[in-house]
Tab-separated table of C-alpha atoms in Angstrom:
chain	number	residue	atom	x	y	z
A	1472	MET	CA	-13.512	9.636	-10.155
A	1473	ASN	CA	-13.495	6.749	-7.893
A	1474	ALA	CA	-10.860	4.324	-7.796
A	1475	LEU	CA	-11.256	1.439	-10.310
A	1476	VAL	CA	-12.471	3.721	-12.866
A	1477	ALA	CA	-8.251	6.084	-12.478
A	1478	THR	CA	-6.681	2.618	-12.543
A	1479	ASN	CA	-7.780	1.580	-15.329
A	1480	ARG	CA	-7.411	4.848	-17.041
A	1481	ASN	CA	-3.638	4.686	-16.213
A	1482	PHE	CA	-3.886	1.015	-17.226
A	1483	LYS	CA	-5.105	1.941	-20.675
A	1484	LEU	CA	-2.757	5.150	-20.802
A	1485	ALA	CA	-0.027	3.171	-20.557
A	1486	SER	CA	-0.712	0.420	-22.318
A	1487	ARG	CA	-1.178	2.558	-25.289
A	1488	LEU	CA	2.302	4.290	-24.649
A	1489	LEU	CA	4.170	0.539	-25.047
A	1490	GLY	CA	1.498	-0.824	-28.276
A	1491	LEU	CA	-0.113	-3.756	-26.980
A	1492	ASP	CA	-2.655	-5.188	-28.229
A	1493	SER	CA	-6.835	-4.921	-27.571
A	1494	LYS	CA	-7.063	-8.888	-26.727
A	1495	LEU	CA	-3.518	-8.856	-24.301
A	1496	GLU	CA	-4.661	-5.343	-22.728
A	1497	LYS	CA	-8.014	-7.247	-22.549
A	1498	SER	CA	-6.812	-9.777	-20.566
A	1499	LEU	CA	-4.343	-8.419	-18.175
A	1500	LEU	CA	-7.375	-5.629	-16.502
A	1501	ILE	CA	-9.942	-9.015	-16.039
A	1502	PRO	CA	-9.584	-10.714	-13.018
A	1503	PHE	CA	-8.309	-14.392	-12.653
A	1504	ARG	CA	-11.127	-15.213	-9.838
A	1505	GLU	CA	-13.351	-13.055	-7.827
A	1506	ILE	CA	-14.399	-14.895	-4.445
A	1507	LYS	CA	-17.601	-14.365	-2.652
A	1508	VAL	CA	-18.577	-16.722	0.778
A	1509	GLU	CA	-21.524	-16.484	3.772
A	1510	CYS	CA	-19.255	-16.765	6.548
A	1511	THR	CA	-21.631	-17.790	9.560
A	1512	ILE	CA	-20.957	-17.146	13.434
A	1513	PRO	CA	-22.470	-17.970	16.765
A	1514	LYS	CA	-21.811	-14.363	18.487
A	1515	ASP	CA	-20.837	-14.770	22.086
A	1516	ASP	CA	-24.801	-14.079	23.321
A	1517	GLY	CA	-25.216	-17.454	21.713
A	1518	THR	CA	-27.272	-15.254	18.080
A	1519	LEU	CA	-25.678	-16.683	14.986
A	1520	ALA	CA	-24.159	-13.001	12.596
A	1521	SER	CA	-23.417	-13.963	8.842
A	1522	TYR	CA	-20.754	-11.889	6.767
A	1523	VAL	CA	-19.278	-11.903	3.191
A	1524	GLY	CA	-15.964	-12.621	2.870
A	1525	PHE	CA	-14.289	-11.905	-0.630
A	1526	ARG	CA	-11.394	-12.194	-2.537
A	1527	VAL	CA	-10.166	-10.756	-5.925
A	1528	GLN	CA	-7.031	-12.351	-7.377
A	1529	HIS	CA	-6.455	-10.622	-9.793
A	1530	ASP	CA	-2.936	-11.345	-11.924
A	1531	ASN	CA	-0.943	-14.441	-11.551
A	1532	ALA	CA	1.186	-14.311	-14.432
A	1533	ARG	CA	4.692	-12.836	-12.619
A	1534	GLY	CA	4.120	-15.270	-9.095
A	1535	PRO	CA	1.720	-16.032	-6.214
A	1536	MET	CA	-1.119	-13.109	-5.873
A	1537	LYS	CA	-0.691	-10.751	-2.922
A	1538	GLY	CA	-2.899	-7.987	-1.215
A	1539	GLY	CA	-4.511	-7.102	1.461
A	1540	ILE	CA	-7.704	-8.429	3.594
A	1541	ARG	CA	-9.625	-5.789	5.579
A	1542	TYR	CA	-12.112	-5.820	7.917
A	1543	HIS	CA	-14.775	-2.886	6.939
A	1544	PRO	CA	-18.393	-2.397	7.221
A	1545	GLU	CA	-18.740	-0.946	4.067
A	1546	VAL	CA	-16.383	-2.682	1.055
A	1547	ASP	CA	-17.215	-1.502	-2.274
A	1548	PRO	CA	-16.586	-4.554	-5.320
A	1549	ASP	CA	-15.048	-2.022	-7.192
A	1550	GLU	CA	-12.789	-0.869	-4.975
A	1551	VAL	CA	-11.673	-4.021	-3.935
A	1552	ASN	CA	-11.225	-4.364	-7.463
A	1553	ALA	CA	-9.292	-1.634	-8.235
A	1554	LEU	CA	-6.614	-2.293	-5.467
A	1555	ALA	CA	-6.542	-5.985	-6.535
A	1556	GLN	CA	-5.038	-4.367	-10.026
A	1557	LEU	CA	-3.453	-1.484	-7.999
A	1558	MET	CA	-1.351	-4.991	-6.334
A	1559	THR	CA	-0.689	-6.117	-10.168
A	1560	TRP	CA	0.893	-2.801	-11.066
A	1561	LYS	CA	2.482	-2.692	-7.696
A	1562	THR	CA	4.590	-5.716	-7.235
A	1563	ALA	CA	5.252	-5.599	-10.605
A	1564	VAL	CA	7.479	-1.856	-10.193
A	1565	ALA	CA	8.970	-3.250	-7.477
A	1566	ASN	CA	9.896	-6.127	-9.278
A	1567	ILE	CA	9.133	-8.662	-6.597
A	1568	PRO	CA	7.035	-11.974	-8.360
A	1569	TYR	CA	3.814	-11.508	-6.758
A	1570	GLY	CA	0.796	-10.874	-8.629
A	1571	GLY	CA	-2.147	-8.550	-7.088
A	1572	ALA	CA	-5.499	-9.944	-4.978
A	1573	LYS	CA	-7.121	-7.878	-2.680
A	1574	GLY	CA	-9.662	-9.216	-0.067
A	1575	GLY	CA	-11.479	-8.871	3.500
A	1576	ILE	CA	-14.713	-9.395	4.890
A	1577	GLY	CA	-17.442	-6.943	5.047
A	1578	CYS	CA	-18.499	-6.193	9.498
A	1579	ASN	CA	-16.931	-3.767	11.730
A	1580	PRO	CA	-14.111	-4.707	13.510
A	1581	SER	CA	-15.021	-2.346	16.327
A	1582	GLU	CA	-18.336	-3.664	17.443
A	1583	LEU	CA	-16.608	-7.426	17.247
A	1584	SER	CA	-15.555	-8.899	20.448
A	1585	VAL	CA	-11.410	-10.333	19.600
A	1586	SER	CA	-13.292	-13.967	20.566
A	1587	GLU	CA	-16.199	-13.086	17.703
A	1588	LEU	CA	-13.322	-11.678	15.161
A	1589	GLU	CA	-11.131	-14.997	15.876
A	1590	ARG	CA	-13.902	-17.002	15.229
A	1591	LEU	CA	-14.745	-14.909	11.486
A	1592	THR	CA	-11.511	-15.289	10.778
A	1593	ARG	CA	-11.239	-18.598	11.380
A	1594	VAL	CA	-14.579	-19.260	8.885
A	1595	PHE	CA	-13.072	-16.932	6.612
A	1596	THR	CA	-9.956	-19.031	6.267
A	1597	GLN	CA	-11.643	-22.358	6.340
A	1598	LYS	CA	-13.785	-21.399	3.114
A	1599	ILE	CA	-10.687	-20.202	1.115
A	1600	HIS	CA	-8.237	-22.549	2.082
A	1601	ASP	CA	-8.134	-23.906	-0.538
A	1602	LEU	CA	-8.163	-21.219	-2.547
A	1603	ILE	CA	-4.790	-18.928	-1.315
A	1604	GLY	CA	-1.156	-20.677	-0.376
A	1605	THR	CA	1.918	-20.002	-0.018
A	1606	HIS	CA	2.459	-20.214	-3.729
A	1607	THR	CA	-0.724	-19.284	-5.011
A	1608	ASP	CA	-2.292	-16.367	-3.012
A	1609	VAL	CA	-0.677	-15.464	0.029
A	1610	PRO	CA	-2.726	-12.498	2.238
A	1611	ALA	CA	-1.572	-9.789	4.409
A	1612	PRO	CA	-2.735	-7.475	6.670
A	1613	ASP	CA	-5.210	-3.650	5.717
A	1614	MET	CA	-7.599	-1.569	7.614
A	1615	GLY	CA	-9.288	-2.921	11.053
A	1616	THR	CA	-6.557	-6.033	10.460
A	1617	GLY	CA	-3.390	-6.960	11.903
A	1618	PRO	CA	-0.603	-9.388	12.976
A	1619	GLN	CA	-3.393	-11.236	15.124
A	1620	THR	CA	-5.465	-12.052	12.263
A	1621	MET	CA	-2.683	-13.083	10.248
A	1622	ALA	CA	-1.781	-15.294	13.211
A	1623	TRP	CA	-4.957	-16.780	13.377
A	1624	ILE	CA	-4.961	-17.318	9.298
A	1625	LEU	CA	-2.544	-18.971	9.169
A	1626	ASP	CA	-2.905	-21.436	12.255
A	1627	GLU	CA	-6.378	-22.223	10.398
A	1628	TYR	CA	-5.367	-22.889	7.272
A	1629	SER	CA	-2.307	-24.864	8.794
A	1630	LYS	CA	-4.978	-27.423	10.076
A	1631	PHE	CA	-5.097	-28.276	6.627
A	1632	HIS	CA	-2.089	-28.168	4.946
A	1633	GLY	CA	0.391	-28.406	7.630
A	1634	TYR	CA	2.902	-25.547	9.472
A	1635	SER	CA	3.143	-23.350	6.562
A	1636	PRO	CA	4.424	-19.484	8.235
A	1637	ALA	CA	4.561	-18.588	4.171
A	1638	VAL	CA	0.742	-17.884	3.369
A	1639	VAL	CA	0.784	-14.901	4.969
A	1640	THR	CA	2.871	-11.674	5.660
A	1641	GLY	CA	3.068	-9.636	8.341
A	1642	LYS	CA	2.779	-12.385	10.808
A	1643	PRO	CA	3.750	-11.498	14.819
A	1644	ILE	CA	8.246	-11.973	15.054
A	1645	ASP	CA	7.019	-14.812	17.143
A	1646	LEU	CA	5.308	-16.458	14.222
A	1647	GLY	CA	7.756	-15.685	11.571
A	1648	GLY	CA	6.651	-12.359	11.130
A	1649	SER	CA	9.955	-10.252	10.042
A	1650	LEU	CA	12.050	-7.823	11.684
A	1651	GLY	CA	11.618	-3.996	10.460
A	1652	ARG	CA	7.905	-4.957	8.638
A	1653	GLU	CA	5.944	-2.403	11.023
A	1654	ALA	CA	8.542	0.227	9.519
A	1655	ALA	CA	8.676	-0.903	6.512
A	1656	THR	CA	6.118	1.523	4.589
A	1657	GLY	CA	7.618	4.783	5.724
A	1658	ARG	CA	10.650	3.779	5.205
A	1659	GLY	CA	9.909	3.302	1.874
A	1660	VAL	CA	7.907	6.265	1.369
A	1661	LEU	CA	11.483	7.832	2.665
A	1662	TYR	CA	13.910	5.459	0.147
A	1663	ALA	CA	11.110	7.060	-2.130
A	1664	THR	CA	11.246	11.002	-1.021
A	1665	GLU	CA	15.027	10.441	-0.968
A	1666	ALA	CA	15.452	9.001	-4.359
A	1667	VAL	CA	12.764	12.128	-6.120
A	1668	LEU	CA	14.999	14.738	-4.186
A	1669	ASN	CA	18.480	13.671	-5.240
A	1670	GLU	CA	17.416	13.777	-9.264
A	1671	TYR	CA	16.809	17.531	-8.428
A	1672	GLY	CA	20.027	18.154	-6.537
A	1673	LYS	CA	17.681	17.974	-3.030
A	1674	ASN	CA	18.066	16.182	-0.028
A	1675	VAL	CA	15.506	15.945	2.951
A	1676	SER	CA	17.611	17.558	5.269
A	1677	GLY	CA	15.994	21.526	6.061
A	1678	HIS	CA	13.445	20.661	3.642
A	1679	ARG	CA	9.747	21.400	5.216
A	1680	PHE	CA	7.112	18.257	4.973
A	1681	VAL	CA	3.301	18.258	5.376
A	1682	ILE	CA	2.279	14.421	6.080
A	1683	GLN	CA	-1.615	13.897	6.348
A	1684	GLY	CA	-2.375	10.893	7.912
A	1685	PHE	CA	-0.394	9.945	11.169
A	1686	GLY	CA	-1.329	5.770	11.101
A	1687	ASN	CA	1.542	3.517	10.768
A	1688	VAL	CA	2.869	4.977	7.402
A	1689	GLY	CA	2.262	8.489	8.219
A	1690	SER	CA	4.226	8.344	12.441
A	1691	TRP	CA	6.973	6.425	10.642
A	1692	ALA	CA	7.415	8.641	7.714
A	1693	ALA	CA	7.529	11.159	10.013
A	1694	GLN	CA	9.946	9.869	12.690
A	1695	LEU	CA	12.043	8.761	9.687
A	1696	ILE	CA	12.184	12.162	7.941
A	1697	SER	CA	12.970	14.172	11.283
A	1698	GLU	CA	15.977	11.515	11.871
A	1699	ARG	CA	17.057	12.621	8.587
A	1700	GLY	CA	16.640	16.351	9.291
A	1701	GLY	CA	13.221	17.480	7.280
A	1702	LYS	CA	11.378	19.385	9.070
A	1703	VAL	CA	7.869	18.368	9.684
A	1704	ILE	CA	6.049	21.577	9.624
A	1705	ALA	CA	2.296	20.071	9.647
A	1706	VAL	CA	-0.049	16.423	10.406
A	1707	SER	CA	-3.394	15.918	10.656
A	1708	ASP	CA	-5.298	12.413	11.269
A	1709	VAL	CA	-8.622	11.629	11.852
A	1710	THR	CA	-8.953	13.385	15.350
A	1711	GLY	CA	-7.468	16.724	14.158
A	1712	ALA	CA	-4.819	18.879	13.141
A	1713	ILE	CA	-1.583	21.049	14.349
A	1714	LYS	CA	1.169	23.191	12.370
A	1715	ASN	CA	4.586	24.717	13.996
A	1716	ASN	CA	6.214	26.832	11.248
A	1717	ASN	CA	9.901	25.831	12.838
A	1718	GLY	CA	9.142	21.673	13.019
A	1719	LEU	CA	6.803	20.167	15.136
A	1720	ASP	CA	9.025	18.006	18.078
A	1721	ILE	CA	8.163	14.693	16.112
A	1722	PRO	CA	9.089	11.907	19.551
A	1723	SER	CA	6.976	13.921	22.196
A	1724	LEU	CA	3.978	14.074	19.094
A	1725	LEU	CA	4.559	10.377	18.301
A	1726	LYS	CA	3.729	10.223	23.071
A	1727	HIS	CA	0.934	12.146	22.716
A	1728	SER	CA	-0.227	10.304	19.676
A	1729	LYS	CA	-0.055	7.072	21.783
A	1730	GLU	CA	-1.018	8.374	25.134
A	1731	HIS	CA	-4.574	10.696	23.496
A	1732	LYS	CA	-5.207	8.194	20.497
A	1733	GLY	CA	-4.504	10.890	17.765
A	1734	VAL	CA	-2.936	14.382	17.087
A	1735	LYS	CA	-5.103	16.892	18.556
A	1736	GLY	CA	-4.353	18.596	21.310
A	1737	PHE	CA	-0.500	18.447	21.252
A	1738	HIS	CA	1.127	21.127	22.744
A	1739	GLY	CA	4.112	21.714	20.578
A	1740	GLY	CA	2.239	23.120	17.672
A	1741	ASP	CA	-0.954	25.531	16.775
A	1742	SER	CA	-4.570	23.528	16.139
A	1743	ILE	CA	-5.593	24.011	11.936
A	1744	ASP	CA	-8.415	23.178	10.208
A	1745	PRO	CA	-7.737	19.485	9.093
A	1746	LYS	CA	-8.864	20.432	5.183
A	1747	SER	CA	-6.652	23.151	5.021
A	1748	ILE	CA	-3.723	20.834	5.635
A	1749	LEU	CA	-3.077	19.926	2.600
A	1750	VAL	CA	-2.524	23.807	1.185
A	1751	GLU	CA	-0.697	24.210	3.687
A	1752	ASP	CA	2.703	25.918	2.360
A	1753	CYS	CA	5.595	23.394	2.584
A	1754	ASP	CA	8.408	21.860	-0.063
A	1755	VAL	CA	7.337	17.817	0.335
A	1756	LEU	CA	3.149	17.080	0.769
A	1757	LEU	CA	2.916	13.551	1.844
A	1758	PRO	CA	-0.740	12.212	1.672
A	1759	ALA	CA	-0.419	8.617	3.594
A	1760	ALA	CA	-4.235	8.705	4.951
A	1761	LEU	CA	-7.177	8.131	2.035
A	1762	GLY	CA	-8.323	8.429	-1.429
A	1763	GLY	CA	-9.997	10.813	-3.865
A	1764	VAL	CA	-8.019	14.058	-1.126
A	1765	ILE	CA	-6.275	15.819	-3.728
A	1766	ASN	CA	-8.999	16.326	-6.578
A	1767	ARG	CA	-9.508	19.334	-8.684
A	1768	GLU	CA	-11.446	21.250	-6.022
A	1769	ASN	CA	-8.432	22.029	-4.069
A	1770	ALA	CA	-5.494	20.995	-6.647
A	1771	ASN	CA	-4.700	24.981	-7.316
A	1772	GLU	CA	-4.568	25.744	-4.024
A	1773	ILE	CA	-1.748	23.209	-3.396
A	1774	LYS	CA	1.459	25.139	-2.579
A	1775	ALA	CA	4.715	21.862	-2.499
A	1776	LYS	CA	6.861	21.229	-5.111
A	1777	PHE	CA	6.855	17.743	-4.231
A	1778	ILE	CA	3.899	14.787	-3.380
A	1779	ILE	CA	4.624	12.085	-1.875
A	1780	GLU	CA	1.918	9.540	-2.384
A	1781	ALA	CA	2.107	7.617	0.721
A	1782	ALA	CA	-1.974	6.341	0.317
A	1783	ASN	CA	-3.774	4.266	-2.382
A	1784	HIS	CA	-4.873	6.633	-4.805
A	1785	PRO	CA	-4.775	10.568	-3.249
A	1786	THR	CA	-4.188	12.162	-6.305
A	1787	ASP	CA	-7.465	11.815	-8.973
A	1788	PRO	CA	-7.023	11.870	-12.374
A	1789	GLU	CA	-8.314	15.582	-12.733
A	1790	ALA	CA	-6.086	16.981	-10.150
A	1791	ASP	CA	-3.341	15.250	-12.285
A	1792	GLU	CA	-3.312	17.200	-15.002
A	1793	ILE	CA	-3.855	20.517	-12.963
A	1794	LEU	CA	-0.751	19.694	-10.971
A	1795	LYS	CA	1.869	18.584	-14.028
A	1796	LYS	CA	0.773	22.614	-15.372
A	1797	LYS	CA	1.781	23.905	-12.048
A	1798	GLY	CA	4.821	21.811	-12.261
A	1799	VAL	CA	4.810	19.347	-9.220
A	1800	VAL	CA	6.522	16.466	-9.323
A	1801	ILE	CA	4.289	13.722	-8.484
A	1802	LEU	CA	5.616	10.314	-7.040
A	1803	PRO	CA	3.215	7.929	-7.740
A	1804	ASP	CA	1.736	5.987	-5.063
A	1805	ILE	CA	2.168	2.374	-7.177
A	1806	TYR	CA	6.132	2.890	-6.027
A	1807	ALA	CA	6.081	5.417	-3.642
A	1808	ASN	CA	4.150	3.000	-1.172
A	1809	SER	CA	5.409	-0.301	-2.231
A	1810	GLY	CA	8.413	-0.478	0.536
A	1811	GLY	CA	5.508	-2.591	2.828
A	1812	VAL	CA	4.839	-4.855	0.255
A	1813	THR	CA	8.828	-5.478	-0.571
A	1814	VAL	CA	9.232	-6.103	2.822
A	1815	SER	CA	6.529	-8.781	3.217
A	1816	TYR	CA	8.395	-10.011	0.247
A	1817	PHE	CA	11.534	-10.707	2.941
A	1818	GLU	CA	8.974	-12.066	5.183
A	1819	TRP	CA	7.895	-14.734	2.663
A	1820	VAL	CA	11.642	-15.702	1.830
A	1821	GLN	CA	12.381	-15.822	4.853
A	1822	ASN	CA	9.893	-18.029	6.218
A	1823	ILE	CA	10.154	-20.670	2.697
A	1824	GLN	CA	14.261	-20.422	3.707
A	1825	GLY	CA	13.727	-20.849	7.278
A	1826	PHE	CA	16.473	-18.096	7.337
A	1827	MET	CA	15.324	-15.405	9.064
A	1828	TRP	CA	17.406	-11.611	8.537
A	1829	ASP	CA	18.204	-9.495	11.229
A	1830	GLU	CA	16.765	-5.980	10.640
A	1831	GLU	CA	19.725	-3.813	9.361
A	1832	LYS	CA	20.106	-6.402	6.197
A	1833	VAL	CA	15.728	-6.016	6.067
A	1834	ASN	CA	16.152	-2.103	5.788
A	1835	ASN	CA	19.729	-2.463	2.976
A	1836	GLU	CA	17.832	-4.820	1.090
A	1837	LEU	CA	14.459	-2.094	0.947
A	1838	LYS	CA	16.560	0.685	0.566
A	1839	LYS	CA	18.615	-1.557	-2.765
A	1840	TYR	CA	14.811	-2.257	-3.771
A	1841	MET	CA	13.277	1.402	-3.928
A	1842	THR	CA	17.092	2.946	-5.249
A	1843	ARG	CA	16.320	0.478	-8.121
A	1844	GLY	CA	12.839	0.796	-8.563
A	1845	PHE	CA	13.079	4.978	-8.974
A	1846	LYS	CA	16.092	4.437	-11.617
A	1847	ASP	CA	13.775	1.584	-13.668
A	1848	VAL	CA	11.070	4.232	-13.539
A	1849	LYS	CA	12.593	6.956	-14.941
A	1850	GLU	CA	14.391	4.629	-17.845
A	1851	MET	CA	10.741	4.250	-18.593
A	1852	CYS	CA	10.072	8.196	-18.428
A	1853	LYS	CA	12.844	9.052	-20.875
A	1854	THR	CA	11.571	6.603	-22.928
A	1855	HIS	CA	8.280	6.816	-23.407
A	1856	GLU	CA	8.548	10.927	-22.642
A	1857	CYS	CA	5.996	10.436	-19.983
A	1858	ASP	CA	5.368	11.929	-16.196
A	1859	LEU	CA	6.824	9.376	-13.147
A	1860	ARG	CA	2.885	8.542	-12.646
A	1861	MET	CA	3.126	6.583	-16.468
A	1862	GLY	CA	6.478	5.658	-15.736
A	1863	ALA	CA	5.488	3.393	-13.312
A	1864	PHE	CA	2.840	2.340	-14.975
A	1865	THR	CA	4.277	1.666	-18.387
A	1866	LEU	CA	6.979	-0.517	-16.132
A	1867	ALA	CA	4.299	-2.545	-14.883
A	1868	VAL	CA	2.263	-3.168	-17.799
A	1869	ASN	CA	5.404	-4.064	-19.676
A	1870	ARG	CA	6.556	-6.579	-16.789
A	1871	VAL	CA	3.057	-8.374	-16.681
A	1872	ALA	CA	2.597	-7.917	-20.447
A	1873	ARG	CA	5.962	-9.437	-20.899
A	1874	ALA	CA	5.650	-12.937	-18.371
A	1875	THR	CA	1.629	-13.334	-19.759
A	1876	VAL	CA	3.128	-13.721	-22.783
A	1877	LEU	CA	6.093	-15.411	-22.216
A	1878	ARG	CA	4.075	-18.163	-20.794
A	1879	GLY	CA	2.054	-18.538	-23.798
A	1880	TRP	CA	-1.191	-16.439	-21.948
A	1881	GLU	CA	-1.894	-13.929	-24.668
A	1882	ALA	CA	-5.637	-14.818	-26.120
């Protein structure tokens, strides 16, 4: 099932639990605006190349829209729509004053030189500069983009609107980026994991963790979990998978992964089939890679008691049902991986105030937001007698619906 169908399904279930009327339900689903632009640039060899850039702005009832910009060859409009909608619910669960958006350019960044990427980013910004803004829509990095991309957008946007550091987040520290932003999603995953384990009278220390994906989120989560005494027994990425039942030495693995561009060949563990990573015996499973990896084919084999969705949409609805029957506790993506967007919000706040925080303040505030977020989700679970996913969705949809009605926007 694709991400859009699953997101719509969760929204409809939440809407029914809340008793929203059909007109309001419809207006909450329809995106505010979808933008598609042609970006033509001279390549380094002097030839011209055209790329399609796009931005889906889903909802702005609670504040400016917020979401990543990805550079990827296969950009599926349905997926972008789903991710824009997911950002609306994610910012609402986190209780930060944003709506959702998502965008990008259909290109393969690995085939473009740095100067070609810069030209492409600047042309894209020229095309959308009057549709984004500090109080309108605030982009951030995503697949294939990073702090340097945000620096180019900031510079190009500022040519039209004056210096505006708060127009994008995920910037380099030297241009108003926030300390703690790089680790934020992984750190948020740690705080979310602590919150759910506390609920069951457990803590991170001594528990066995398996992490699928060792990019930014997976590697930070692994590092922070092992610092808290958790045992990370297996990890996988695109290069392969490794396992050590006594716990992997995470600092050494991080060093190896950096030097060899992946976990493959790490001597502190045995190589295993990456396909088996999700069904390894463990207490807590963290899918931190792609969507749709937990499905009806493998759900019955999963041995973890807790699944923390560090990736977007890793669990199919069919797998959800199977796991629920098995008594597996799933912490949904719209809460579990919201640490990144929460610290993006802190970055935006610091830029608007022109006053930067130290890293300790960023991390303390993040912990406050994640802990409070879990309490809010649990409250909704009690009210509507539902699981954590529906608890998070009802919380989000309720917040957005209330803002929509208060602003007089309901049809």
